PDB file of C-alpha atoms in Angstrom:
ATOM      1  CA  PHE B   1       0.000   0.000   0.000  1.00  0.00           C
ATOM      2  CA  ALA B   2       2.860   2.352   0.866  1.00  0.00           C
ATOM      3  CA  LEU B   3       4.358   1.789  -2.600  1.00  0.00           C
ATOM      4  CA  LEU B   4       1.260   3.373  -4.186  1.00  0.00           C
ATOM      5  CA  PHE B   5       1.987   6.672  -2.447  1.00  0.00           C
ATOM      6  CA  CYS B   6       5.528   6.779  -3.832  1.00  0.00           C
ATOM      7  CA  HIS B   7       3.890   7.670  -7.158  1.00  0.00           C
ATOM      8  CA  PRO B   8       0.781   9.681  -6.185  1.00  0.00           C
ATOM      9  CA  ASP B   9      -0.171  10.938  -9.644  1.00  0.00           C
ATOM     10  CA  PRO B  10      -1.764   8.004 -11.495  1.00  0.00           C
ATOM     11  CA  GLY B  11      -4.967   6.096 -10.814  1.00  0.00           C
ATOM     12  CA  PHE B  12      -6.423   5.412  -7.405  1.00  0.00           C
ATOM     13  CA  VAL B  13      -3.785   7.263  -5.397  1.00  0.00           C
ATOM     14  CA  SER B  14      -4.338  10.498  -7.316  1.00  0.00           C
ATOM     15  CA  LEU B  15      -8.014  10.335  -6.321  1.00  0.00           C
ATOM     16  CA  PHE B  16      -7.034   9.893  -2.697  1.00  0.00           C
ATOM     17  CA  THR B  17      -4.380  12.618  -2.574  1.00  0.00           C
ATOM     18  CA  GLY B  18      -6.139  15.235  -4.743  1.00  0.00           C
ATOM     19  CA  ASP B  19      -7.547  18.493  -3.413  1.00  0.00           C
ATOM     20  CA  GLY B  20     -10.953  18.239  -5.106  1.00  0.00           C
ATOM     21  CA  ALA B  21     -14.264  17.676  -3.314  1.00  0.00           C
ATOM     22  CA  GLY B  22     -14.322  14.017  -4.387  1.00  0.00           C
ATOM     23  CA  SER B  23     -10.841  13.384  -2.990  1.00  0.00           C
ATOM     24  CA  ILE B  24     -11.745  15.065   0.298  1.00  0.00           C
ATOM     25  CA  MET B  25     -14.861  12.912   0.638  1.00  0.00           C
ATOM     26  CA  MET B  26     -12.869   9.793  -0.216  1.00  0.00           C
ATOM     27  CA  ARG B  27     -10.264  10.527   2.471  1.00  0.00           C
ATOM     28  CA  ARG B  28     -13.007  11.090   5.058  1.00  0.00           C
ATOM     29  CA  LEU B  29     -15.119   8.030   4.231  1.00  0.00           C
ATOM     30  CA  LEU B  30     -12.638   5.383   3.072  1.00  0.00           C
ATOM     31  CA  LEU B  31     -11.184   4.555   6.482  1.00  0.00           C
ATOM     32  CA  PRO B  32     -14.614   4.426   8.221  1.00  0.00           C
ATOM     33  CA  ALA B  33     -15.946   2.292   5.342  1.00  0.00           C
ATOM     34  CA  ILE B  34     -13.197  -0.229   6.056  1.00  0.00           C
ATOM     35  CA  THR B  35     -13.057  -0.152   9.855  1.00  0.00           C
ATOM     36  CA  ILE B  36     -16.669   0.404  10.945  1.00  0.00           C
ATOM     37  CA  PRO B  37     -18.113  -2.826   9.443  1.00  0.00           C
ATOM     38  CA  ALA B  38     -15.193  -4.790  10.868  1.00  0.00           C
ATOM     39  CA  VAL B  39     -15.629  -3.287  14.341  1.00  0.00           C
ATOM     40  CA  LEU B  40     -19.407  -3.745  14.329  1.00  0.00           C
ATOM     41  CA  GLY B  41     -19.033  -7.356  13.095  1.00  0.00           C
ATOM     42  CA  TRP B  42     -16.590  -8.102  15.911  1.00  0.00           C
ATOM     43  CA  LEU B  43     -18.948  -6.553  18.493  1.00  0.00           C
ATOM     44  CA  ARG B  44     -21.873  -8.583  17.114  1.00  0.00           C
ATOM     45  CA  LEU B  45     -19.909 -11.793  17.443  1.00  0.00           C
ATOM     46  CA  MET B  46     -18.815 -10.938  20.983  1.00  0.00           C
ATOM     47  CA  GLY B  47     -22.425 -10.237  21.948  1.00  0.00           C
ATOM     48  CA  GLU B  48     -23.656 -13.479  20.439  1.00  0.00           C
ATOM     49  CA  ARG B  49     -20.959 -15.501  22.228  1.00  0.00           C
ATOM     50  CA  ALA B  50     -21.836 -13.799  25.482  1.00  0.00           C
ATOM     51  CA  GLY B  51     -25.484 -14.790  24.961  1.00  0.00           C
ATOM     52  CA  LEU B  52     -26.747 -11.205  24.939  1.00  0.00           C
ATOM     53  CA  TYR B  53     -28.824 -11.794  21.784  1.00  0.00           C
ATOM     54  CA  ASP B  54     -29.304 -14.304  19.010  1.00  0.00           C
ATOM     55  CA  ARG B  55     -27.762 -14.218  15.536  1.00  0.00           C
ATOM     56  CA  GLU B  56     -30.708 -12.538  13.766  1.00  0.00           C
ATOM     57  CA  PHE B  57     -30.930  -9.753  16.328  1.00  0.00           C
ATOM     58  CA  GLY B  58     -27.192  -9.218  16.192  1.00  0.00           C
ATOM     59  CA  VAL B  59     -27.261  -8.882  12.393  1.00  0.00           C
ATOM     60  CA  SER B  60     -30.133  -6.407  12.619  1.00  0.00           C
ATOM     61  CA  ILE B  61     -28.299  -4.292  15.196  1.00  0.00           C
ATOM     62  CA  MET B  62     -25.141  -4.372  13.077  1.00  0.00           C
ATOM     63  CA  VAL B  63     -26.961  -3.265   9.907  1.00  0.00           C
ATOM     64  CA  LEU B  64     -28.896  -0.524  11.706  1.00  0.00           C
ATOM     65  CA  SER B  65     -25.756   0.761  13.432  1.00  0.00           C
ATOM     66  CA  SER B  66     -23.895   0.816  10.107  1.00  0.00           C
ATOM     67  CA  VAL B  67     -26.674   2.787   8.440  1.00  0.00           C
ATOM     68  CA  VAL B  68     -26.876   5.345  11.262  1.00  0.00           C
ATOM     69  CA  ILE B  69     -23.109   5.829  11.442  1.00  0.00           C
ATOM     70  CA  PHE B  70     -22.709   6.237   7.690  1.00  0.00           C
ATOM     71  CA  VAL B  71     -25.669   8.614   7.473  1.00  0.00           C
ATOM     72  CA  VAL B  72     -24.045  10.781  10.134  1.00  0.00           C
ATOM     73  CA  LEU B  73     -20.675  10.603   8.375  1.00  0.00           C
ATOM     74  CA  ILE B  74     -22.166  11.486   4.988  1.00  0.00           C
ATOM     75  CA  TRP B  75     -24.210  14.331   6.496  1.00  0.00           C
ATOM     76  CA  THR B  76     -21.230  15.887   8.300  1.00  0.00           C
ATOM     77  CA  THR B  77     -18.947  15.438   5.284  1.00  0.00           C
ATOM     78  CA  THR B  78     -21.518  16.950   2.929  1.00  0.00           C
ATOM     79  CA  SER B  79     -22.059  19.917   5.257  1.00  0.00           C
ATOM     80  CA  SER B  80     -18.324  20.489   5.456  1.00  0.00           C
ATOM     81  CA  LEU B  81     -17.938  20.282   1.673  1.00  0.00           C
ATOM     82  CA  ASN B  82     -20.847  22.673   1.168  1.00  0.00           C
ATOM     83  CA  ARG B  83     -19.238  25.203   3.520  1.00  0.00           C
ATOM     84  CA  ALA B  84     -15.911  24.825   1.708  1.00  0.00           C
ATOM     85  CA  ASP B  85     -17.651  25.228  -1.640  1.00  0.00           C
ATOM     86  CA  ALA B  86     -19.472  28.353  -0.435  1.00  0.00           C
ATOM     87  CA  GLU B  87     -16.172  29.823   0.769  1.00  0.00           C
ATOM     88  CA  ARG B  88     -14.567  28.949  -2.559  1.00  0.00           C
ATOM     89  CA  ARG B  89     -17.376  30.699  -4.460  1.00  0.00           C
ATOM     90  CA  ARG B  90     -17.034  33.781  -2.255  1.00  0.00           C
ATOM     91  CA  ALA B  91     -13.285  33.782  -2.826  1.00  0.00           C
ATOM     92  CA  GLU B  92     -13.769  33.422  -6.592  1.00  0.00           C
ATOM     93  CA  GLN B  93     -16.289  36.268  -6.586  1.00  0.00           C
ATOM     94  CA  ALA B  94     -13.918  38.464  -4.599  1.00  0.00           C
ATOM     95  CA  LEU B  95     -11.119  37.559  -7.023  1.00  0.00           C
ATOM     96  CA  ARG B  96     -13.284  38.440 -10.037  1.00  0.00           C
ATOM     97  CA  GLU B  97     -14.227  41.776  -8.470  1.00  0.00           C
ATOM     98  CA  SER B  98     -10.581  42.448  -7.657  1.00  0.00           C
ATOM     99  CA  GLU B  99      -9.542  41.625 -11.232  1.00  0.00           C
ATOM    100  CA  GLU B 100     -12.284  43.856 -12.635  1.00  0.00           C
ATOM    101  CA  LEU B 101     -11.155  46.703 -10.386  1.00  0.00           C
ATOM    102  CA  TYR B 102      -7.540  46.071 -11.404  1.00  0.00           C
ATOM    103  CA  ARG B 103      -8.418  46.185 -15.103  1.00  0.00           C
ATOM    104  CA  ALA B 104     -10.534  49.314 -14.653  1.00  0.00           C
ATOM    105  CA  VAL B 105      -7.714  51.093 -12.842  1.00  0.00           C
ATOM    106  CA  VAL B 106      -4.823  49.901 -15.001  1.00  0.00           C
ATOM    107  CA  TYR B 107      -6.498  50.472 -18.352  1.00  0.00           C
ATOM    108  CA  ASN B 108      -8.058  53.840 -17.513  1.00  0.00           C
ATOM    109  CA  VAL B 109      -5.444  55.690 -15.473  1.00  0.00           C
ATOM    110  CA  ALA B 110      -3.724  58.697 -16.995  1.00  0.00           C
ATOM    111  CA  GLU B 111      -0.295  57.078 -16.535  1.00  0.00           C
ATOM    112  CA  GLY B 112       1.325  54.425 -18.637  1.00  0.00           C
ATOM    113  CA  ILE B 113       1.655  51.190 -16.643  1.00  0.00           C
ATOM    114  CA  LEU B 114       4.338  48.606 -17.362  1.00  0.00           C
ATOM    115  CA  ILE B 115       5.758  45.481 -15.747  1.00  0.00           C
ATOM    116  CA  ASN B 116       9.313  44.352 -16.409  1.00  0.00           C
ATOM    117  CA  VAL B 117      10.689  40.903 -15.582  1.00  0.00           C
ATOM    118  CA  GLY B 118      14.446  40.750 -15.934  1.00  0.00           C
ATOM    119  CA  THR B 119      15.179  42.955 -18.920  1.00  0.00           C
ATOM    120  CA  THR B 120      11.973  42.053 -20.746  1.00  0.00           C
ATOM    121  CA  ARG B 121       8.761  44.058 -20.769  1.00  0.00           C
ATOM    122  CA  LYS B 122       5.882  41.713 -19.852  1.00  0.00           C
ATOM    123  CA  PHE B 123       2.885  44.044 -19.611  1.00  0.00           C
ATOM    124  CA  VAL B 124       1.814  47.517 -20.729  1.00  0.00           C
ATOM    125  CA  ASN B 125      -1.509  49.357 -20.789  1.00  0.00           C
ATOM    126  CA  GLU B 126      -3.075  51.490 -23.514  1.00  0.00           C
ATOM    127  CA  GLU B 127      -1.683  54.746 -22.134  1.00  0.00           C
ATOM    128  CA  PHE B 128       1.853  53.341 -22.330  1.00  0.00           C
ATOM    129  CA  LEU B 129       1.285  52.651 -26.021  1.00  0.00           C
ATOM    130  CA  ARG B 130      -0.073  56.170 -26.609  1.00  0.00           C
ATOM    131  CA  ILE B 131       2.868  57.801 -24.824  1.00  0.00           C
ATOM    132  CA  HIS B 132       5.331  55.840 -26.956  1.00  0.00           C
ATOM    133  CA  GLY B 133       3.462  56.463 -30.200  1.00  0.00           C
ATOM    134  CA  LEU B 134       2.498  52.804 -30.597  1.00  0.00           C
ATOM    135  CA  THR B 135      -0.780  51.122 -31.534  1.00  0.00           C
ATOM    136  CA  GLU B 136      -0.275  47.379 -30.937  1.00  0.00           C
ATOM    137  CA  LEU B 137       0.664  45.517 -27.739  1.00  0.00           C
ATOM    138  CA  SER B 138       3.063  43.370 -29.769  1.00  0.00           C
ATOM    139  CA  GLU B 139       5.153  46.501 -30.376  1.00  0.00           C
ATOM    140  CA  ALA B 140       5.921  46.743 -26.646  1.00  0.00           C
ATOM    141  CA  VAL B 141       5.252  43.437 -24.843  1.00  0.00           C
ATOM    142  CA  GLY B 142       8.146  40.986 -25.041  1.00  0.00           C
ATOM    143  CA  LYS B 143      10.576  43.747 -26.028  1.00  0.00           C
ATOM    144  CA  PRO B 144      13.692  44.839 -24.078  1.00  0.00           C
ATOM    145  CA  VAL B 145      13.013  47.313 -21.264  1.00  0.00           C
ATOM    146  CA  ASP B 146      15.227  49.902 -22.937  1.00  0.00           C
ATOM    147  CA  GLU B 147      13.344  49.729 -26.242  1.00  0.00           C
ATOM    148  CA  PHE B 148      12.694  53.339 -27.393  1.00  0.00           C
ATOM    149  CA  VAL B 149      14.954  54.793 -24.661  1.00  0.00           C
ATOM    150  CA  VAL B 150      17.547  57.233 -26.019  1.00  0.00           C
ATOM    151  CA  PRO B 151      20.995  55.572 -26.319  1.00  0.00           C
ATOM    152  CA  GLU B 152      22.702  57.613 -23.598  1.00  0.00           C
ATOM    153  CA  GLU B 153      20.137  56.498 -20.990  1.00  0.00           C
ATOM    154  CA  LYS B 154      19.693  52.811 -21.924  1.00  0.00           C
ATOM    155  CA  LYS B 155      22.340  51.524 -19.510  1.00  0.00           C
ATOM    156  CA  MET B 156      20.918  53.544 -16.616  1.00  0.00           C
ATOM    157  CA  LEU B 157      17.424  52.198 -17.193  1.00  0.00           C
ATOM    158  CA  ARG B 158      18.546  48.560 -17.482  1.00  0.00           C
ATOM    159  CA  GLU B 159      20.700  48.735 -14.357  1.00  0.00           C
ATOM    160  CA  ARG B 160      17.989  50.356 -12.246  1.00  0.00           C
ATOM    161  CA  THR B 161      15.367  47.890 -13.449  1.00  0.00           C
ATOM    162  CA  LEU B 162      17.498  44.862 -12.556  1.00  0.00           C
ATOM    163  CA  ALA B 163      18.681  46.346  -9.254  1.00  0.00           C
ATOM    164  CA  ARG B 164      15.085  47.062  -8.225  1.00  0.00           C
ATOM    165  CA  GLN B 165      14.100  43.449  -8.941  1.00  0.00           C
ATOM    166  CA  ARG B 166      16.998  42.279  -6.751  1.00  0.00           C
ATOM    167  CA  GLY B 167      15.664  44.432  -3.932  1.00  0.00           C
ATOM    168  CA  GLU B 168      18.526  46.920  -4.017  1.00  0.00           C
ATOM    169  CA  ALA B 169      18.046  50.571  -3.100  1.00  0.00           C
ATOM    170  CA  VAL B 170      17.576  52.585  -6.300  1.00  0.00           C
ATOM    171  CA  PRO B 171      15.655  55.812  -6.937  1.00  0.00           C
ATOM    172  CA  ALA B 172      11.927  55.154  -7.081  1.00  0.00           C
ATOM    173  CA  THR B 173      11.288  58.349  -9.040  1.00  0.00           C
ATOM    174  CA  TYR B 174      13.304  59.677 -11.938  1.00  0.00           C
ATOM    175  CA  GLU B 175      13.083  61.017 -15.476  1.00  0.00           C
ATOM    176  CA  TYR B 176      14.352  59.655 -18.773  1.00  0.00           C
ATOM    177  CA  HIS B 177      13.842  60.228 -22.487  1.00  0.00           C
ATOM    178  CA  ILE B 178      12.380  58.063 -25.231  1.00  0.00           C
ATOM    179  CA  ARG B 179      12.398  58.331 -28.985  1.00  0.00           C
ATOM    180  CA  ARG B 180       9.117  57.484 -30.694  1.00  0.00           C
ATOM    181  CA  PRO B 181       9.079  55.551 -33.995  1.00  0.00           C
ATOM    182  CA  THR B 182       8.536  58.935 -35.684  1.00  0.00           C
ATOM    183  CA  GLY B 183      11.843  60.175 -34.265  1.00  0.00           C
ATOM    184  CA  GLU B 184      10.214  62.558 -31.771  1.00  0.00           C
ATOM    185  CA  VAL B 185      11.932  62.668 -28.364  1.00  0.00           C
ATOM    186  CA  ARG B 186       9.681  62.769 -25.282  1.00  0.00           C
ATOM    187  CA  THR B 187      10.513  63.233 -21.593  1.00  0.00           C
ATOM    188  CA  LEU B 188       8.974  60.724 -19.183  1.00  0.00           C
ATOM    189  CA  HIS B 189       8.588  60.886 -15.413  1.00  0.00           C
ATOM    190  CA  THR B 190       8.430  57.433 -13.779  1.00  0.00           C
ATOM    191  CA  VAL B 191       7.603  56.002 -10.364  1.00  0.00           C
ATOM    192  CA  ALA B 192       8.688  52.382  -9.919  1.00  0.00           C
ATOM    193  CA  ALA B 193       8.424  49.635  -7.292  1.00  0.00           C
ATOM    194  CA  ARG B 194       9.429  45.996  -6.841  1.00  0.00           C
ATOM    195  CA  ILE B 195       6.655  43.379  -7.132  1.00  0.00           C
ATOM    196  CA  THR B 196       6.227  39.662  -7.791  1.00  0.00           C
ATOM    197  CA  TYR B 197       4.697  38.891 -11.178  1.00  0.00           C
ATOM    198  CA  LYS B 198       3.639  35.299 -11.911  1.00  0.00           C
ATOM    199  CA  GLY B 199       6.033  34.021  -9.271  1.00  0.00           C
ATOM    200  CA  GLU B 200       9.040  36.041 -10.446  1.00  0.00           C
ATOM    201  CA  PRO B 201      10.650  39.251  -9.121  1.00  0.00           C
ATOM    202  CA  ALA B 202       9.515  42.139 -11.288  1.00  0.00           C
ATOM    203  CA  ALA B 203       9.442  45.925 -11.517  1.00  0.00           C
ATOM    204  CA  LEU B 204       6.147  47.799 -11.751  1.00  0.00           C
ATOM    205  CA  ALA B 205       6.315  51.357 -13.069  1.00  0.00           C
ATOM    206  CA  ALA B 206       3.942  54.184 -13.875  1.00  0.00           C
ATOM    207  CA  VAL B 207       5.153  56.676 -16.484  1.00  0.00           C
ATOM    208  CA  ARG B 208       3.812  60.101 -17.404  1.00  0.00           C
ATOM    209  CA  ASP B 209       4.734  62.218 -20.431  1.00  0.00           C
ATOM    210  CA  ILE B 210       5.983  65.548 -19.057  1.00  0.00           C
ATOM    211  CA  THR B 211       7.366  66.890 -22.329  1.00  0.00           C
ATOM    212  CA  GLU B 212       4.872  69.758 -22.575  1.00  0.00           C
ATOM    213  CA  ARG B 213       5.298  70.691 -18.923  1.00  0.00           C
ATOM    214  CA  GLU B 214       9.051  70.706 -19.394  1.00  0.00           C
ATOM    215  CA  ARG B 215       8.715  72.989 -22.423  1.00  0.00           C
ATOM    216  CA  VAL B 216       6.481  75.387 -20.495  1.00  0.00           C
ATOM    217  CA  GLU B 217       8.951  75.439 -17.598  1.00  0.00           C
ATOM    218  CA  GLN B 218      11.829  76.105 -19.971  1.00  0.00           C
ATOM    219  CA  ALA B 219       9.892  78.877 -21.716  1.00  0.00           C
ATOM    220  CA  LEU B 220       9.002  80.430 -18.344  1.00  0.00           C
ATOM    221  CA  GLN B 221      12.612  80.261 -17.211  1.00  0.00           C
ATOM    222  CA  ALA B 222      13.783  81.884 -20.455  1.00  0.00           C
ATOM    223  CA  SER B 223      11.134  84.606 -20.062  1.00  0.00           C
ATOM    224  CA  GLU B 224      12.231  85.285 -16.490  1.00  0.00           C
ATOM    225  CA  GLU B 225      15.850  85.508 -17.576  1.00  0.00           C
ATOM    226  CA  ARG B 226      14.950  87.997 -20.330  1.00  0.00           C
ATOM    227  CA  LEU B 227      12.927  90.083 -17.876  1.00  0.00           C
ATOM    228  CA  ARG B 228      15.774  90.010 -15.388  1.00  0.00           C
ATOM    229  CA  ALA B 229      18.213  91.145 -18.067  1.00  0.00           C
ATOM    230  CA  VAL B 230      15.896  94.033 -19.065  1.00  0.00           C
ATOM    231  CA  VAL B 231      15.494  95.140 -15.450  1.00  0.00           C
ATOM    232  CA  GLN B 232      19.199  94.913 -14.711  1.00  0.00           C
ATOM    233  CA  THR B 233      20.269  96.870 -17.814  1.00  0.00           C
ATOM    234  CA  ALA B 234      17.504  99.499 -17.796  1.00  0.00           C
ATOM    235  CA  ASN B 235      18.612 103.147 -17.448  1.00  0.00           C
ATOM    236  CA  GLN B 236      15.481 103.938 -15.426  1.00  0.00           C
ATOM    237  CA  ALA B 237      15.160 103.113 -11.751  1.00  0.00           C
ATOM    238  CA  ILE B 238      12.992 100.024 -11.223  1.00  0.00           C
ATOM    239  CA  ILE B 239      11.881  99.207  -7.711  1.00  0.00           C
ATOM    240  CA  SER B 240       9.540  96.396  -6.638  1.00  0.00           C
ATOM    241  CA  ALA B 241       7.727  96.056  -3.326  1.00  0.00           C
ATOM    242  CA  ASP B 242       5.483  93.456  -1.696  1.00  0.00           C
ATOM    243  CA  SER B 243       1.885  93.957  -0.546  1.00  0.00           C
ATOM    244  CA  GLY B 244       3.134  95.284   2.792  1.00  0.00           C
ATOM    245  CA  GLY B 245       5.088  98.079   1.134  1.00  0.00           C
ATOM    246  CA  ASN B 246       8.456  96.456   1.767  1.00  0.00           C
ATOM    247  CA  ILE B 247      10.970  96.919  -1.032  1.00  0.00           C
ATOM    248  CA  THR B 248      12.020  93.599  -2.457  1.00  0.00           C
ATOM    249  CA  HIS B 249      14.206  94.621  -5.412  1.00  0.00           C
ATOM    250  CA  PHE B 250      16.353  97.512  -6.637  1.00  0.00           C
ATOM    251  CA  ASN B 251      17.876  97.459 -10.068  1.00  0.00           C
ATOM    252  CA  PRO B 252      21.331  98.956 -10.605  1.00  0.00           C
ATOM    253  CA  ALA B 253      19.852 102.236 -11.938  1.00  0.00           C
ATOM    254  CA  ALA B 254      17.779 102.636  -8.737  1.00  0.00           C
ATOM    255  CA  GLU B 255      20.848 101.965  -6.627  1.00  0.00           C
ATOM    256  CA  ARG B 256      22.753 104.685  -8.441  1.00  0.00           C
ATOM    257  CA  MET B 257      19.872 107.136  -8.082  1.00  0.00           C
ATOM    258  CA  PHE B 258      19.400 106.577  -4.339  1.00  0.00           C
TER     259      PHE B 258
END
């Protein structure tokens, strides 16, 4: 019998060792099915030999006892299996709701979402494709993590991705640049974290295209520099004050005048 359990996959043993409802019921009822009739038969014989009852009465008691015991066993086992099945259905429903929420969040957020395993990109959402100027998942999934990254930043991205998956301390937030298939260069801001994806260490990242914001900031900085140059080189005195009447700036012409 022990030899059967050395190879638990095929035939009878797989039914006994499985985790399905049938296997659970088999494990609970097989031993009683073997031992209870034997025990009751032995008790019947002992009673007959002791003269407590005759053979017919002993057989009747044995059959009735067997029926009652097995009814109780089947009832308790069925109740237990029903509770386990109800819990399983609740867990499956919760899992479905969680997956629906996950899909709703991942596919509708304003950030591009990606998952990298090793140096391979395993998952991206629609926003990731839009940011990179792509239309098909096959253009991104299964590709190297540094695909579309500008050459001077490829090494940095690969090293940080692998280090994060190893659990090493690397910046969680940083910026890098990509080149779309059209040749256009875009600036991306990313926030990344270490996760487990299908049993493997992975890196989850959310990316946002900040190219326009960067251009606005650069234009504002250039405008401020031009204004500062005008103020500093003006021949007229220019003085600025805050709402409390406190002077906050004198240009060189004002300094010479006062």
